[in-house]
CSV table of C-alpha atoms in Angstrom, one decimal:
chain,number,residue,atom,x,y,z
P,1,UNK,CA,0.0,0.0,0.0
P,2,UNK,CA,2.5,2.6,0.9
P,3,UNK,CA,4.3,1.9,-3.0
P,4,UNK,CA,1.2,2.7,-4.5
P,5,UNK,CA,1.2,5.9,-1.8
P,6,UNK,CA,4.9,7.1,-2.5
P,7,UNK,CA,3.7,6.9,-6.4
P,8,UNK,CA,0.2,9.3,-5.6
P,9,UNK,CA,2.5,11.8,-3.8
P,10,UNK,CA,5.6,11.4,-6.2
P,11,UNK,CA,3.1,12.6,-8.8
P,12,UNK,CA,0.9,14.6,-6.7
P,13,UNK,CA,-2.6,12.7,-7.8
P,14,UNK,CA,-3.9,12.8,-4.2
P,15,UNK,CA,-7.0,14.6,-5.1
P,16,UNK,CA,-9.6,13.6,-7.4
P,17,UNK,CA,-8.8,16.7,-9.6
P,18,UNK,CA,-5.2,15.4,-10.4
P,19,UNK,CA,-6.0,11.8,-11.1
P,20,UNK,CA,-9.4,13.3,-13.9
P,21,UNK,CA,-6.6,15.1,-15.1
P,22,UNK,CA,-4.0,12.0,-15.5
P,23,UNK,CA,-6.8,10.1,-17.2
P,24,UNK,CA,-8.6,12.7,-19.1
P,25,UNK,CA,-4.3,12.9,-20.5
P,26,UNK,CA,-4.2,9.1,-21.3
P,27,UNK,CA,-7.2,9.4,-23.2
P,28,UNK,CA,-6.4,12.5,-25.3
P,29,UNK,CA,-3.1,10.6,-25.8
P,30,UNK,CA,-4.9,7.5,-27.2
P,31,UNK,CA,-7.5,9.7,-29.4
P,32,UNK,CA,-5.0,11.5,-31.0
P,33,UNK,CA,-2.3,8.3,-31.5
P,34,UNK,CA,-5.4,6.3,-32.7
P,35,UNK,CA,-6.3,9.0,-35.3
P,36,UNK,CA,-2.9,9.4,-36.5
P,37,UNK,CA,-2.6,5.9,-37.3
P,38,UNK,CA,-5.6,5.4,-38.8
P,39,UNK,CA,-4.9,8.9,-41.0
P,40,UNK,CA,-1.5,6.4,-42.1
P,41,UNK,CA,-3.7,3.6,-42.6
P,42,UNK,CA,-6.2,5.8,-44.7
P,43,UNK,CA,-3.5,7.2,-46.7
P,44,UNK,CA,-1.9,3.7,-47.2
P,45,UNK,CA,-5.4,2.4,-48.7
P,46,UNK,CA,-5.4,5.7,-51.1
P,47,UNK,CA,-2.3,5.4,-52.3
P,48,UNK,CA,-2.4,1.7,-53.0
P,49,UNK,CA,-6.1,2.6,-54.6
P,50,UNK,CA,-4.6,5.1,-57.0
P,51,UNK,CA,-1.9,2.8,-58.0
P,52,UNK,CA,-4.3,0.3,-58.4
P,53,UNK,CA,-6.7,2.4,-60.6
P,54,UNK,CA,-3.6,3.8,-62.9
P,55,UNK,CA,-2.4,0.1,-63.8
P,56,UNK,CA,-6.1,-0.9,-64.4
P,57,UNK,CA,-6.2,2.1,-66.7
P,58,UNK,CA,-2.5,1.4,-68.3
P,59,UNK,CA,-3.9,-2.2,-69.0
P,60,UNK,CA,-7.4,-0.9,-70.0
P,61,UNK,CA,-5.2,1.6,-72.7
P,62,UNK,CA,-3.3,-1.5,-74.3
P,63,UNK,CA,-6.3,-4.1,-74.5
P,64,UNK,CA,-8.3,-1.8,-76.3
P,65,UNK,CA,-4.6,-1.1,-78.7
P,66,UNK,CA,-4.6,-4.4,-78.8
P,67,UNK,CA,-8.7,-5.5,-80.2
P,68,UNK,CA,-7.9,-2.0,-82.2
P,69,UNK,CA,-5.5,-3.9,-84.0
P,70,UNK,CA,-7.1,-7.4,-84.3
P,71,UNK,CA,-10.2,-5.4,-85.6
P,72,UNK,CA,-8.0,-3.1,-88.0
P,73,UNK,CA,-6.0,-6.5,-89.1
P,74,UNK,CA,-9.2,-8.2,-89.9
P,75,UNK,CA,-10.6,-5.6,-92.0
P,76,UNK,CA,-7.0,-5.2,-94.5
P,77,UNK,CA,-7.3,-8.8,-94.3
P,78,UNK,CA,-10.9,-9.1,-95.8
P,79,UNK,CA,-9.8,-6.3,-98.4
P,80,UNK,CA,-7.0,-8.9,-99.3
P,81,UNK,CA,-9.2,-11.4,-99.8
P,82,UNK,CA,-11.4,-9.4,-102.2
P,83,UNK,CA,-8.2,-8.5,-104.0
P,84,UNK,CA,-4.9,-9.8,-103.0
P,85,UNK,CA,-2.1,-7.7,-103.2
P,86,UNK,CA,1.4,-7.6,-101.4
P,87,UNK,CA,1.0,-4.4,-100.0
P,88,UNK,CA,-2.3,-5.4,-98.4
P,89,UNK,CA,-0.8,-8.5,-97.1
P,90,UNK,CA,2.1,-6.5,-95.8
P,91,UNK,CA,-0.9,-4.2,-93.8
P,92,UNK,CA,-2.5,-7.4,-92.8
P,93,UNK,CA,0.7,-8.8,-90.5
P,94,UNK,CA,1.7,-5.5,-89.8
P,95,UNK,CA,-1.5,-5.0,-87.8
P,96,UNK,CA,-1.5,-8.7,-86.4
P,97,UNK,CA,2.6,-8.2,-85.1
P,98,UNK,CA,1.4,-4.6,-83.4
P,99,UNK,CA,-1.0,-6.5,-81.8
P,100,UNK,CA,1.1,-9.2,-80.9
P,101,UNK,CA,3.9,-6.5,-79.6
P,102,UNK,CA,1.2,-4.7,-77.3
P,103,UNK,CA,0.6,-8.1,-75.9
P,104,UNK,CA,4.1,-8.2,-75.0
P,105,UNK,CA,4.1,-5.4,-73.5
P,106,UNK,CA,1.4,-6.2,-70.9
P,107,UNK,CA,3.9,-7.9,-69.3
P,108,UNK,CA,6.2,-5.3,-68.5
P,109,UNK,CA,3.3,-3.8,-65.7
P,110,UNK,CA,3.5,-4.4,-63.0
P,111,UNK,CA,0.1,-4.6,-61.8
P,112,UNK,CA,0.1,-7.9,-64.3
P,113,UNK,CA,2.7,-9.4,-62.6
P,114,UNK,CA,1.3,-8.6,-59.2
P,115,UNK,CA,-2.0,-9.7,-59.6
P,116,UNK,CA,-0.5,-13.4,-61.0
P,117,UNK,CA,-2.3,-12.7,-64.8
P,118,UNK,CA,0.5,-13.2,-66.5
P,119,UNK,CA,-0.5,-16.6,-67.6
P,120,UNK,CA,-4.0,-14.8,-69.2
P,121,UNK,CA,-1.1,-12.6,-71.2
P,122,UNK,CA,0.9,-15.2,-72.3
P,123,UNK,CA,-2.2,-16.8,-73.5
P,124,UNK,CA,-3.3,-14.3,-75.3
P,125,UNK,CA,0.2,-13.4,-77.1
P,126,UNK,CA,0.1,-17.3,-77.9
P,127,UNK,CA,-3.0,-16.7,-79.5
P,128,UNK,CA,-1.9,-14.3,-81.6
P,129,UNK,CA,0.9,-15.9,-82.7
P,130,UNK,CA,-1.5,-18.7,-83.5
P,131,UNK,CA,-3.6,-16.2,-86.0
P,132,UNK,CA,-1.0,-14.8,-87.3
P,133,UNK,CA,0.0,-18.4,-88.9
P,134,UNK,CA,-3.3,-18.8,-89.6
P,135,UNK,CA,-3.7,-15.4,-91.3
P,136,UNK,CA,-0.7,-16.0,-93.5
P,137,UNK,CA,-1.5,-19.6,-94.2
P,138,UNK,CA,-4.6,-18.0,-96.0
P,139,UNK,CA,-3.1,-15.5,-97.5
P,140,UNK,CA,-1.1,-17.6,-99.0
P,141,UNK,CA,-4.3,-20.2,-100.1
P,142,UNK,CA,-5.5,-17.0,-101.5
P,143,UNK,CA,-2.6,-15.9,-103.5
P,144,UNK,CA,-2.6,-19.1,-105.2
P,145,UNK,CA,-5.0,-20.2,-107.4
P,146,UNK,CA,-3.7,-23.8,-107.3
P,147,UNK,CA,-4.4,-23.5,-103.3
P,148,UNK,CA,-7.7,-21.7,-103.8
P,149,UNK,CA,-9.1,-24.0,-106.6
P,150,UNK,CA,-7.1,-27.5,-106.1
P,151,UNK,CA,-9.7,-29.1,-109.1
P,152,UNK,CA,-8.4,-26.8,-111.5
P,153,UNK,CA,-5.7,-29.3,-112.3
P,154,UNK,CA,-7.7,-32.0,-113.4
P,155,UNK,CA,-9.7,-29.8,-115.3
């Protein structure tokens, strides 16, 4: 008893008034602690928010490159199929290999690599690949009427 004694008149807090003021302290010290960490925890959220929203937006920007190009690609190629040229065919994979370079480039952000999508990118550059062989495959068919009409030589 006389510890806690020696600590009340060490402090002075042997009236009521002094120990209100001690806690009414504590408290003000725990308000204004717990708002500053949750003003660092607010900020944290916001900051990762807005990185969030820019690399959504960066990989927003280069999907729509990327259909932009698909779409653009398909329409030289149906011009090429109307009538087959090599400058339209040059048009034709130069669209499909921007396309396939923007894919590439998806993987440079880092919001792909962070939220694991890199195998949905790698995918889709695969696909591309895959229709650019196709695309050339019937260019080619097209080119050549041996390819095109394979009964012309029995005729």
């Amino acid at each position: 008893m006389s510890s806690s004694h020696n600590f009340l008149n060490r402090f002075r807090l042997n009236s009521l008034r002094a120990r209100y003021l001690l806690v009414s302290i504590v408290l003000a010290g725990v308000t204004i602690s717990s708002a500053y960490f949750a003003n660092r925890y607010v900020d944290n959220a916001g900051d990762l928010s807005t990185v969030n929203l820019q690399g959504r937006n960066e990989v927003l920007h280069i999907s729509r490159l990327i259909r932009n190009s698909i779409w653009e690609a398909e329409f030289a190629l149906q011009a090429h199929s109307l009538l087959p040229t090599p400058k339209r065919a040059k048009v034709v994979l130069s669209k499909i290999d921007t396309a396939i370079y923007q894919a590439k480039y998806l993987r440079a952000i880092p919001w792909i690599n962070r939220d694991n999508q890199l195998i949905g990118v790698q995918s889709l550059v695969e696909h591309i690949n895959k229709l650019r062989a196709e695309t050339t495959e019937l260019m080619k068919i097209r080119q050549d009427n041996e390819l095109l009409f394979p009964a012309m030589k029995t005729m």
